[in-house]
Amino acid sequence: MRAGSGEDNNVAPSVYSHVSRPGSHRYKNAKKGLPFNLMLIGESGLGRSTFLNTLCERSVVPTTNVPNPEQAHIAEPMQFKHYSVDMDEDGMKIILNIIDTPGFGNGTDNETCFNQIQEYLETQFDEVLGEENRIKRNPKFKDSRVHAILYFINPTGHSLREIDIELMRRLGNRANIIPVVARSDSLTPRELVLFKQRIMDDITAHNILVFNFPNSEEDDDEDEETVEENSELRAMMPFAVVGCEEVVNEDGRPVRVRNYPWGVVEVDNDEHSDFDRLRYVLLNSHIGDLRDRTQNDIYELYRTEKLSGNTVAGAASDNSSAHQPIMAARSHPVVA
């Protein structure tokens, strides 16, 4: 994860960050930029668009018009909307490809949504598998496999709902799922702590596979700082996020805040939100791990199932295999 230890190479993950963190990119020699494919899933009203604009520090998703009240009862079918943003993080160019899923969860029966998302993920695997089997490969082939899914959880303060459990169970072996509590500023600090604990209890009870920051204590290649960081990140799960595009000037420094009658929430302040830490995970410290696990574990598992004619069993694996190496014949990878 880290390029090395013992060297002071701290960077501010964002111009809005309150703290600096160790720079850890391993792909700075990627001249054309490092592709990173991120899918956002969550019901309408949970702030996915605002989160995306906050993540990219620019307006990626334009503000939509208020829908006609007379048609508010009509559930729009789920769509896949694609956005691509060139970003520079810690001197590394990242080509951030976002797949948003507006319309997810808007109906009473979400079976179609579940199937569409699973089919989308598997289609990207099939395209890579097809490219691997070509005698002469296309040098311009674009790998569109999803490296991470951010699943936005409604801040009910209670526990996971059936739609949350079913969606994450189905996709746990098809992508790195990172659950996040949306609009976390709607909960008190105490409510948020208890809600996070209930969510993780449900994830364990239902054998849901999430990207749980691998425990590398027995890996000699991992330094103590990395092991400690992963342990700290596991304790933060699920990440509590707040999105905001309003910027104010505070002592000469830009600060993204949400103003309320009772006070303000600073989006990039670790004491108010996990957003800054999550952004750092996605675009810096764990971007390599997310890409590597997609290639070496998730895709290889699907490839093995596909070639053996057993792709149905992919979503039913238990939690113990979440970060174990898949013992299968490795293909020569197609990596963008």
C-alpha positions as a Markdown table, in Angstrom:
| # | Residue | x | y | z |
|---|---|---|---|---|
| 1 | Met | 0.0 | 0.0 | 0.0 |
| 2 | Arg | 2.7 | 2.4 | 0.9 |
| 3 | Ala | 5.6 | 3.3 | -1.3 |
| 4 | Gly | 7.9 | 3.1 | 1.6 |
| 5 | Ser | 8.3 | 4.1 | 5.3 |
| 6 | Gly | 10.6 | 6.3 | 7.2 |
| 7 | Glu | 10.3 | 9.1 | 4.7 |
| 8 | Asp | 8.3 | 12.3 | 5.3 |
| 9 | Asn | 6.1 | 12.3 | 2.2 |
| 10 | Asn | 2.9 | 13.6 | 3.6 |
| 11 | Val | 0.4 | 15.3 | 1.3 |
| 12 | Ala | -2.9 | 17.0 | 1.8 |
| 13 | Pro | -5.4 | 14.8 | 0.0 |
| 14 | Ser | -7.5 | 17.8 | -0.9 |
| 15 | Val | -7.2 | 21.6 | -0.8 |
| 16 | Tyr | -10.1 | 21.4 | 1.7 |
| 17 | Ser | -8.4 | 18.7 | 3.9 |
| 18 | His | -7.7 | 19.6 | 7.5 |
| 19 | Val | -4.9 | 17.1 | 7.9 |
| 20 | Ser | -2.1 | 15.8 | 5.7 |
| 21 | Arg | -1.7 | 12.0 | 5.1 |
| 22 | Pro | 1.2 | 9.9 | 3.8 |
| 23 | Gly | 1.4 | 9.9 | 0.0 |
| 24 | Ser | 1.2 | 6.3 | -1.2 |
| 25 | His | 0.6 | 6.0 | -4.9 |
| 26 | Arg | 2.4 | 3.2 | -6.7 |
| 27 | Tyr | 1.4 | 4.1 | -10.2 |
| 28 | Lys | 3.1 | 7.5 | -10.7 |
| 29 | Asn | 4.7 | 6.2 | -13.8 |
| 30 | Ala | 1.3 | 5.6 | -15.5 |
| 31 | Lys | 1.8 | 8.3 | -18.1 |
| 32 | Lys | -1.7 | 8.3 | -19.5 |
| 33 | Gly | -3.3 | 8.2 | -16.1 |
| 34 | Leu | -4.6 | 5.4 | -13.9 |
| 35 | Pro | -8.2 | 4.4 | -14.6 |
| 36 | Phe | -10.4 | 3.9 | -11.6 |
| 37 | Asn | -14.0 | 2.8 | -12.0 |
| 38 | Leu | -16.4 | 3.7 | -9.2 |
| 39 | Met | -20.1 | 2.8 | -9.0 |
| 40 | Leu | -22.5 | 4.7 | -6.8 |
| 41 | Ile | -25.7 | 2.8 | -5.6 |
| 42 | Gly | -28.4 | 4.2 | -3.4 |
| 43 | Glu | -31.9 | 5.4 | -3.3 |
| 44 | Ser | -32.9 | 8.8 | -4.5 |
| 45 | Gly | -32.5 | 11.6 | -2.0 |
| 46 | Leu | -29.4 | 10.2 | -0.3 |
| 47 | Gly | -27.1 | 12.7 | -1.9 |
| 48 | Arg | -25.2 | 10.6 | -4.4 |
| 49 | Ser | -24.9 | 13.5 | -6.9 |
| 50 | Thr | -23.8 | 16.0 | -4.2 |
| 51 | Phe | -21.3 | 13.4 | -2.9 |
| 52 | Leu | -19.9 | 13.0 | -6.5 |
| 53 | Asn | -19.5 | 16.7 | -7.0 |
| 54 | Thr | -17.8 | 16.9 | -3.5 |
| 55 | Leu | -15.5 | 14.0 | -4.3 |
| 56 | Cys | -14.3 | 15.6 | -7.6 |
| 57 | Glu | -14.3 | 19.1 | -6.2 |
| 58 | Arg | -16.2 | 20.4 | -9.2 |
| 59 | Ser | -19.7 | 20.2 | -10.7 |
| 60 | Val | -19.8 | 16.8 | -12.4 |
| 61 | Val | -23.6 | 16.2 | -12.1 |
| 62 | Pro | -25.6 | 19.3 | -12.9 |
| 63 | Thr | -28.4 | 20.4 | -10.6 |
| 64 | Thr | -31.7 | 18.8 | -11.8 |
| 65 | Asn | -35.0 | 20.5 | -12.0 |
| 66 | Val | -37.6 | 19.7 | -9.3 |
| 67 | Pro | -39.9 | 17.0 | -10.8 |
| 68 | Asn | -43.5 | 17.7 | -11.5 |
| 69 | Pro | -45.5 | 17.0 | -8.3 |
| 70 | Glu | -48.3 | 15.4 | -10.3 |
| 71 | Gln | -45.9 | 12.7 | -11.5 |
| 72 | Ala | -44.0 | 12.2 | -8.2 |
| 73 | His | -45.8 | 8.9 | -7.6 |
| 74 | Ile | -44.4 | 7.4 | -10.9 |
| 75 | Ala | -41.2 | 5.4 | -10.2 |
| 76 | Glu | -38.6 | 6.0 | -12.9 |
| 77 | Pro | -36.7 | 2.9 | -14.1 |
| 78 | Met | -33.1 | 2.6 | -13.0 |
| 79 | Gln | -30.5 | 3.9 | -15.4 |
| 80 | Phe | -26.7 | 3.7 | -15.6 |
| 81 | Lys | -25.2 | 7.2 | -16.0 |
| 82 | His | -21.6 | 7.5 | -16.8 |
| 83 | Tyr | -19.2 | 10.3 | -16.0 |
| 84 | Ser | -15.5 | 10.6 | -16.5 |
| 85 | Val | -13.3 | 13.1 | -14.6 |
| 86 | Asp | -9.5 | 13.6 | -14.9 |
| 87 | Met | -8.0 | 14.2 | -11.5 |
| 88 | Asp | -4.6 | 14.9 | -10.1 |
| 89 | Glu | -3.9 | 13.3 | -6.7 |
| 90 | Asp | -0.5 | 13.5 | -5.1 |
| 91 | Gly | 1.1 | 14.0 | -8.5 |
| 92 | Met | -0.7 | 11.1 | -10.0 |
| 93 | Lys | -3.2 | 11.5 | -12.8 |
| 94 | Ile | -6.3 | 9.5 | -12.2 |
| 95 | Ile | -9.0 | 8.9 | -14.8 |
| 96 | Leu | -12.1 | 8.5 | -12.5 |
| 97 | Asn | -14.9 | 6.8 | -14.3 |
| 98 | Ile | -18.2 | 7.0 | -12.3 |
| 99 | Ile | -21.2 | 4.8 | -12.9 |
| 100 | Asp | -24.3 | 6.3 | -11.1 |
| 101 | Thr | -27.5 | 4.4 | -10.8 |
| 102 | Pro | -30.4 | 6.9 | -10.6 |
| 103 | Gly | -33.8 | 5.2 | -10.0 |
| 104 | Phe | -32.4 | 2.4 | -7.8 |
| 105 | Gly | -34.8 | 1.4 | -5.1 |
| 106 | Asn | -37.6 | 3.7 | -6.2 |
| 107 | Gly | -40.0 | 0.8 | -6.8 |
| 108 | Thr | -41.8 | -1.6 | -4.5 |
| 109 | Asp | -40.1 | -4.6 | -6.2 |
| 110 | Asn | -36.4 | -4.0 | -6.8 |
| 111 | Glu | -35.6 | -7.4 | -8.2 |
| 112 | Thr | -35.1 | -5.8 | -11.6 |
| 113 | Cys | -32.6 | -3.4 | -10.2 |
| 114 | Phe | -30.6 | -6.1 | -8.5 |
| 115 | Asn | -30.5 | -8.1 | -11.7 |
| 116 | Gln | -29.5 | -5.1 | -13.9 |
| 117 | Ile | -26.6 | -4.2 | -11.6 |
| 118 | Gln | -25.3 | -7.8 | -11.4 |
| 119 | Glu | -25.6 | -8.2 | -15.1 |
| 120 | Tyr | -23.7 | -4.9 | -15.7 |
| 121 | Leu | -20.8 | -6.1 | -13.5 |
| 122 | Glu | -20.6 | -9.5 | -15.1 |
| 123 | Thr | -20.8 | -8.0 | -18.6 |
| 124 | Gln | -17.6 | -6.0 | -17.8 |
| 125 | Phe | -15.9 | -9.3 | -16.7 |
| 126 | Asp | -17.1 | -11.0 | -19.9 |
| 127 | Glu | -15.5 | -8.3 | -22.0 |
| 128 | Val | -12.2 | -8.8 | -20.3 |
| 129 | Leu | -12.5 | -12.6 | -20.6 |
| 130 | Gly | -13.2 | -12.2 | -24.3 |
| 131 | Glu | -10.2 | -10.0 | -24.8 |
| 132 | Glu | -7.9 | -12.5 | -23.0 |
| 133 | Asn | -9.0 | -15.2 | -25.3 |
| 134 | Arg | -8.2 | -13.2 | -28.5 |
| 135 | Ile | -5.2 | -14.4 | -30.5 |
| 136 | Lys | -4.3 | -10.7 | -31.1 |
| 137 | Arg | -5.4 | -8.4 | -28.4 |
| 138 | Asn | -6.6 | -4.9 | -28.9 |
| 139 | Pro | -4.0 | -2.4 | -27.6 |
| 140 | Lys | -6.7 | 0.2 | -27.1 |
| 141 | Phe | -9.0 | -2.1 | -25.1 |
| 142 | Lys | -10.5 | -0.3 | -22.1 |
| 143 | Asp | -11.0 | -2.2 | -18.9 |
| 144 | Ser | -14.4 | -1.2 | -17.5 |
| 145 | Arg | -14.5 | -3.6 | -14.6 |
| 146 | Val | -15.9 | -1.8 | -11.5 |
| 147 | His | -13.1 | -1.4 | -8.9 |
| 148 | Ala | -15.4 | -0.3 | -6.0 |
| 149 | Ile | -19.0 | 0.2 | -5.2 |
| 150 | Leu | -20.1 | 2.8 | -2.7 |
| 151 | Tyr | -23.4 | 1.7 | -1.3 |
| 152 | Phe | -25.3 | 4.6 | 0.3 |
| 153 | Ile | -27.4 | 3.5 | 3.3 |
| 154 | Asn | -30.4 | 5.5 | 4.4 |
| 155 | Pro | -29.7 | 7.0 | 7.9 |
| 156 | Thr | -32.7 | 5.5 | 9.6 |
| 157 | Gly | -30.8 | 5.0 | 12.8 |
| 158 | His | -32.1 | 1.5 | 13.2 |
| 159 | Ser | -30.4 | -1.2 | 11.1 |
| 160 | Leu | -30.0 | -2.5 | 7.5 |
| 161 | Arg | -33.2 | -2.9 | 5.6 |
| 162 | Glu | -34.1 | -5.9 | 3.4 |
| 163 | Ile | -33.1 | -4.0 | 0.2 |
| 164 | Asp | -29.6 | -3.2 | 1.7 |
| 165 | Ile | -29.0 | -6.8 | 2.7 |
| 166 | Glu | -30.2 | -8.3 | -0.6 |
| 167 | Leu | -28.2 | -5.9 | -2.8 |
| 168 | Met | -24.9 | -6.3 | -0.9 |
| 169 | Arg | -25.3 | -10.1 | -0.6 |
| 170 | Arg | -25.8 | -10.4 | -4.3 |
| 171 | Leu | -22.8 | -8.2 | -5.3 |
| 172 | Gly | -20.3 | -9.1 | -2.6 |
| 173 | Asn | -18.4 | -11.5 | -4.9 |
| 174 | Arg | -18.7 | -9.2 | -7.9 |
| 175 | Ala | -17.1 | -6.0 | -6.6 |
| 176 | Asn | -15.5 | -4.3 | -3.7 |
| 177 | Ile | -18.4 | -3.0 | -1.7 |
| 178 | Ile | -17.8 | -0.1 | 0.6 |
| 179 | Pro | -20.9 | 0.8 | 2.7 |
| 180 | Val | -21.4 | 4.4 | 3.6 |
| 181 | Val | -24.0 | 6.1 | 5.8 |
| 182 | Ala | -25.5 | 8.9 | 3.7 |
| 183 | Arg | -26.5 | 12.3 | 5.1 |
| 184 | Ser | -24.9 | 11.3 | 8.4 |
| 185 | Asp | -25.3 | 14.8 | 9.8 |
| 186 | Ser | -29.0 | 13.9 | 10.3 |
| 187 | Leu | -28.0 | 11.7 | 13.2 |
| 188 | Thr | -26.5 | 12.8 | 16.6 |
| 189 | Pro | -23.0 | 11.5 | 17.3 |
| 190 | Arg | -24.3 | 8.9 | 19.7 |
| 191 | Glu | -27.0 | 7.8 | 17.2 |
| 192 | Leu | -24.4 | 7.5 | 14.5 |
| 193 | Val | -22.1 | 5.3 | 16.6 |
| 194 | Leu | -24.9 | 2.9 | 17.5 |
| 195 | Phe | -26.2 | 2.9 | 13.9 |
| 196 | Lys | -22.7 | 2.0 | 12.5 |
| 197 | Gln | -22.4 | -0.9 | 15.0 |
| 198 | Arg | -25.9 | -2.3 | 14.1 |
| 199 | Ile | -24.9 | -2.1 | 10.4 |
| 200 | Met | -21.7 | -4.0 | 10.9 |
| 201 | Asp | -23.5 | -6.5 | 13.1 |
| 202 | Asp | -26.0 | -7.1 | 10.3 |
| 203 | Ile | -23.2 | -7.4 | 7.7 |
| 204 | Thr | -21.6 | -10.1 | 9.9 |
| 205 | Ala | -24.9 | -11.9 | 10.6 |
| 206 | His | -25.9 | -12.1 | 7.0 |
| 207 | Asn | -22.4 | -13.1 | 5.7 |
| 208 | Ile | -22.2 | -10.0 | 3.5 |
| 209 | Leu | -18.9 | -9.5 | 1.7 |
| 210 | Val | -17.6 | -6.0 | 1.9 |
| 211 | Phe | -14.1 | -4.5 | 1.4 |
| 212 | Asn | -13.0 | -4.8 | 5.0 |
| 213 | Phe | -9.4 | -3.6 | 4.6 |
| 214 | Pro | -7.4 | -6.8 | 4.7 |
| 215 | Asn | -5.6 | -7.7 | 7.9 |
| 216 | Ser | -2.0 | -8.0 | 6.8 |
| 217 | Glu | -0.3 | -8.6 | 10.2 |
| 218 | Glu | 1.2 | -11.9 | 8.9 |
| 219 | Asp | 2.4 | -10.3 | 5.6 |
| 220 | Asp | 6.1 | -9.4 | 5.9 |
| 221 | Asp | 5.8 | -6.9 | 3.0 |
| 222 | Glu | 3.4 | -4.7 | 5.0 |
| 223 | Asp | 4.9 | -2.2 | 7.5 |
| 224 | Glu | 3.4 | -1.6 | 10.9 |
| 225 | Glu | 1.9 | 1.7 | 9.8 |
| 226 | Thr | -0.1 | 0.0 | 7.1 |
| 227 | Val | -1.4 | -2.7 | 9.4 |
| 228 | Glu | -2.4 | 0.0 | 11.9 |
| 229 | Glu | -4.1 | 2.1 | 9.2 |
| 230 | Asn | -6.2 | -0.9 | 8.0 |
| 231 | Ser | -7.2 | -1.7 | 11.5 |
| 232 | Glu | -8.3 | 1.9 | 12.1 |
| 233 | Leu | -10.2 | 2.0 | 8.8 |
| 234 | Arg | -12.0 | -1.3 | 9.7 |
| 235 | Ala | -13.1 | 0.3 | 13.0 |
| 236 | Met | -14.6 | 3.3 | 11.0 |
| 237 | Met | -16.8 | 1.1 | 8.8 |
| 238 | Pro | -19.3 | 2.1 | 7.5 |
| 239 | Phe | -18.0 | 5.5 | 6.6 |
| 240 | Ala | -20.3 | 8.3 | 7.6 |
| 241 | Val | -20.4 | 10.9 | 4.8 |
| 242 | Val | -21.7 | 14.4 | 4.3 |
| 243 | Gly | -21.6 | 16.1 | 0.9 |
| 244 | Cys | -21.6 | 19.8 | 0.3 |
| 245 | Glu | -20.7 | 22.2 | -2.6 |
| 246 | Glu | -20.9 | 25.4 | -0.6 |
| 247 | Val | -17.5 | 26.9 | 0.2 |
| 248 | Val | -16.7 | 29.6 | 2.8 |
| 249 | Asn | -13.5 | 31.4 | 3.6 |
| 250 | Glu | -12.3 | 30.6 | 7.1 |
| 251 | Asp | -9.0 | 32.3 | 8.2 |
| 252 | Gly | -7.9 | 32.5 | 4.5 |
| 253 | Arg | -8.6 | 28.8 | 3.9 |
| 254 | Pro | -11.5 | 27.4 | 1.8 |
| 255 | Val | -13.9 | 25.3 | 3.9 |
| 256 | Arg | -16.9 | 23.3 | 2.7 |
| 257 | Val | -19.7 | 23.6 | 5.2 |
| 258 | Arg | -23.3 | 22.8 | 5.7 |
| 259 | Asn | -25.0 | 25.5 | 7.8 |
| 260 | Tyr | -27.8 | 24.6 | 10.3 |
| 261 | Pro | -29.6 | 26.6 | 12.9 |
| 262 | Trp | -27.7 | 24.6 | 15.6 |
| 263 | Gly | -24.3 | 25.1 | 14.0 |
| 264 | Val | -22.2 | 24.0 | 11.0 |
| 265 | Val | -20.9 | 20.7 | 9.7 |
| 266 | Glu | -17.5 | 20.8 | 8.0 |
| 267 | Val | -17.4 | 18.2 | 5.3 |
| 268 | Asp | -13.6 | 17.6 | 5.4 |
| 269 | Asn | -13.3 | 17.8 | 9.2 |
| 270 | Asp | -12.6 | 14.3 | 10.6 |
| 271 | Glu | -14.5 | 15.2 | 13.7 |
| 272 | His | -17.6 | 15.9 | 11.7 |
| 273 | Ser | -17.6 | 13.4 | 8.9 |
| 274 | Asp | -15.6 | 10.5 | 7.4 |
| 275 | Phe | -15.7 | 12.0 | 4.0 |
| 276 | Asp | -12.0 | 13.2 | 3.8 |
| 277 | Arg | -10.8 | 9.8 | 5.0 |
| 278 | Leu | -13.0 | 8.0 | 2.4 |
| 279 | Arg | -11.8 | 10.2 | -0.4 |
| 280 | Tyr | -8.2 | 9.5 | 0.6 |
| 281 | Val | -8.9 | 5.7 | 0.6 |
| 282 | Leu | -10.5 | 5.8 | -2.9 |
| 283 | Leu | -8.0 | 8.1 | -4.6 |
| 284 | Asn | -4.8 | 7.5 | -2.8 |
| 285 | Ser | -4.0 | 4.9 | -0.1 |
| 286 | His | -6.1 | 2.0 | -1.3 |
| 287 | Ile | -6.7 | 2.6 | -5.0 |
| 288 | Gly | -4.0 | -0.1 | -5.7 |
| 289 | Asp | -5.6 | -2.6 | -3.4 |
| 290 | Leu | -9.1 | -2.1 | -4.8 |
| 291 | Arg | -7.7 | -2.5 | -8.4 |
| 292 | Asp | -5.6 | -5.5 | -7.4 |
| 293 | Arg | -8.4 | -7.3 | -5.6 |
| 294 | Thr | -10.7 | -6.7 | -8.5 |
| 295 | Gln | -8.2 | -8.4 | -10.9 |
| 296 | Asn | -6.7 | -11.1 | -8.7 |
| 297 | Asp | -9.6 | -12.2 | -6.5 |
| 298 | Ile | -13.0 | -11.1 | -7.8 |
| 299 | Tyr | -12.4 | -11.4 | -11.5 |
| 300 | Glu | -10.5 | -14.7 | -11.2 |
| 301 | Leu | -13.3 | -16.1 | -9.1 |
| 302 | Tyr | -15.8 | -15.1 | -11.8 |
| 303 | Arg | -13.5 | -16.4 | -14.6 |
| 304 | Thr | -13.2 | -19.8 | -12.9 |
| 305 | Glu | -17.0 | -20.0 | -12.4 |
| 306 | Lys | -17.6 | -18.9 | -16.0 |
| 307 | Leu | -15.3 | -21.4 | -17.5 |
| 308 | Ser | -16.7 | -24.2 | -15.3 |
| 309 | Gly | -20.3 | -23.2 | -16.0 |
| 310 | Asn | -21.1 | -22.3 | -12.4 |
| 311 | Thr | -21.6 | -18.5 | -12.4 |
| 312 | Val | -24.8 | -18.7 | -10.3 |
| 313 | Ala | -23.0 | -19.6 | -7.1 |
| 314 | Gly | -20.8 | -16.4 | -7.1 |
| 315 | Ala | -23.0 | -14.3 | -4.9 |
| 316 | Ala | -23.6 | -17.0 | -2.2 |
| 317 | Ser | -20.1 | -17.3 | -0.8 |
| 318 | Asp | -19.6 | -16.9 | 3.0 |
| 319 | Asn | -17.8 | -14.1 | 4.7 |
| 320 | Ser | -14.6 | -16.1 | 5.4 |
| 321 | Ser | -13.5 | -15.9 | 1.8 |
| 322 | Ala | -13.8 | -12.1 | 1.5 |
| 323 | His | -10.1 | -11.5 | 1.3 |
| 324 | Gln | -8.6 | -15.0 | 0.8 |
| 325 | Pro | -6.7 | -15.6 | -2.4 |
| 326 | Ile | -8.7 | -17.5 | -5.0 |
| 327 | Met | -6.9 | -20.7 | -5.9 |
| 328 | Ala | -7.5 | -20.9 | -9.6 |
| 329 | Ala | -5.5 | -21.0 | -12.8 |
| 330 | Arg | -4.4 | -17.4 | -13.5 |
| 331 | Ser | -4.9 | -15.9 | -16.9 |
| 332 | His | -2.6 | -13.3 | -18.3 |
| 333 | Pro | -4.4 | -10.2 | -17.0 |
| 334 | Val | -5.8 | -7.5 | -19.2 |
| 335 | Val | -5.1 | -4.4 | -17.1 |
| 336 | Ala | -5.6 | -0.9 | -18.3 |
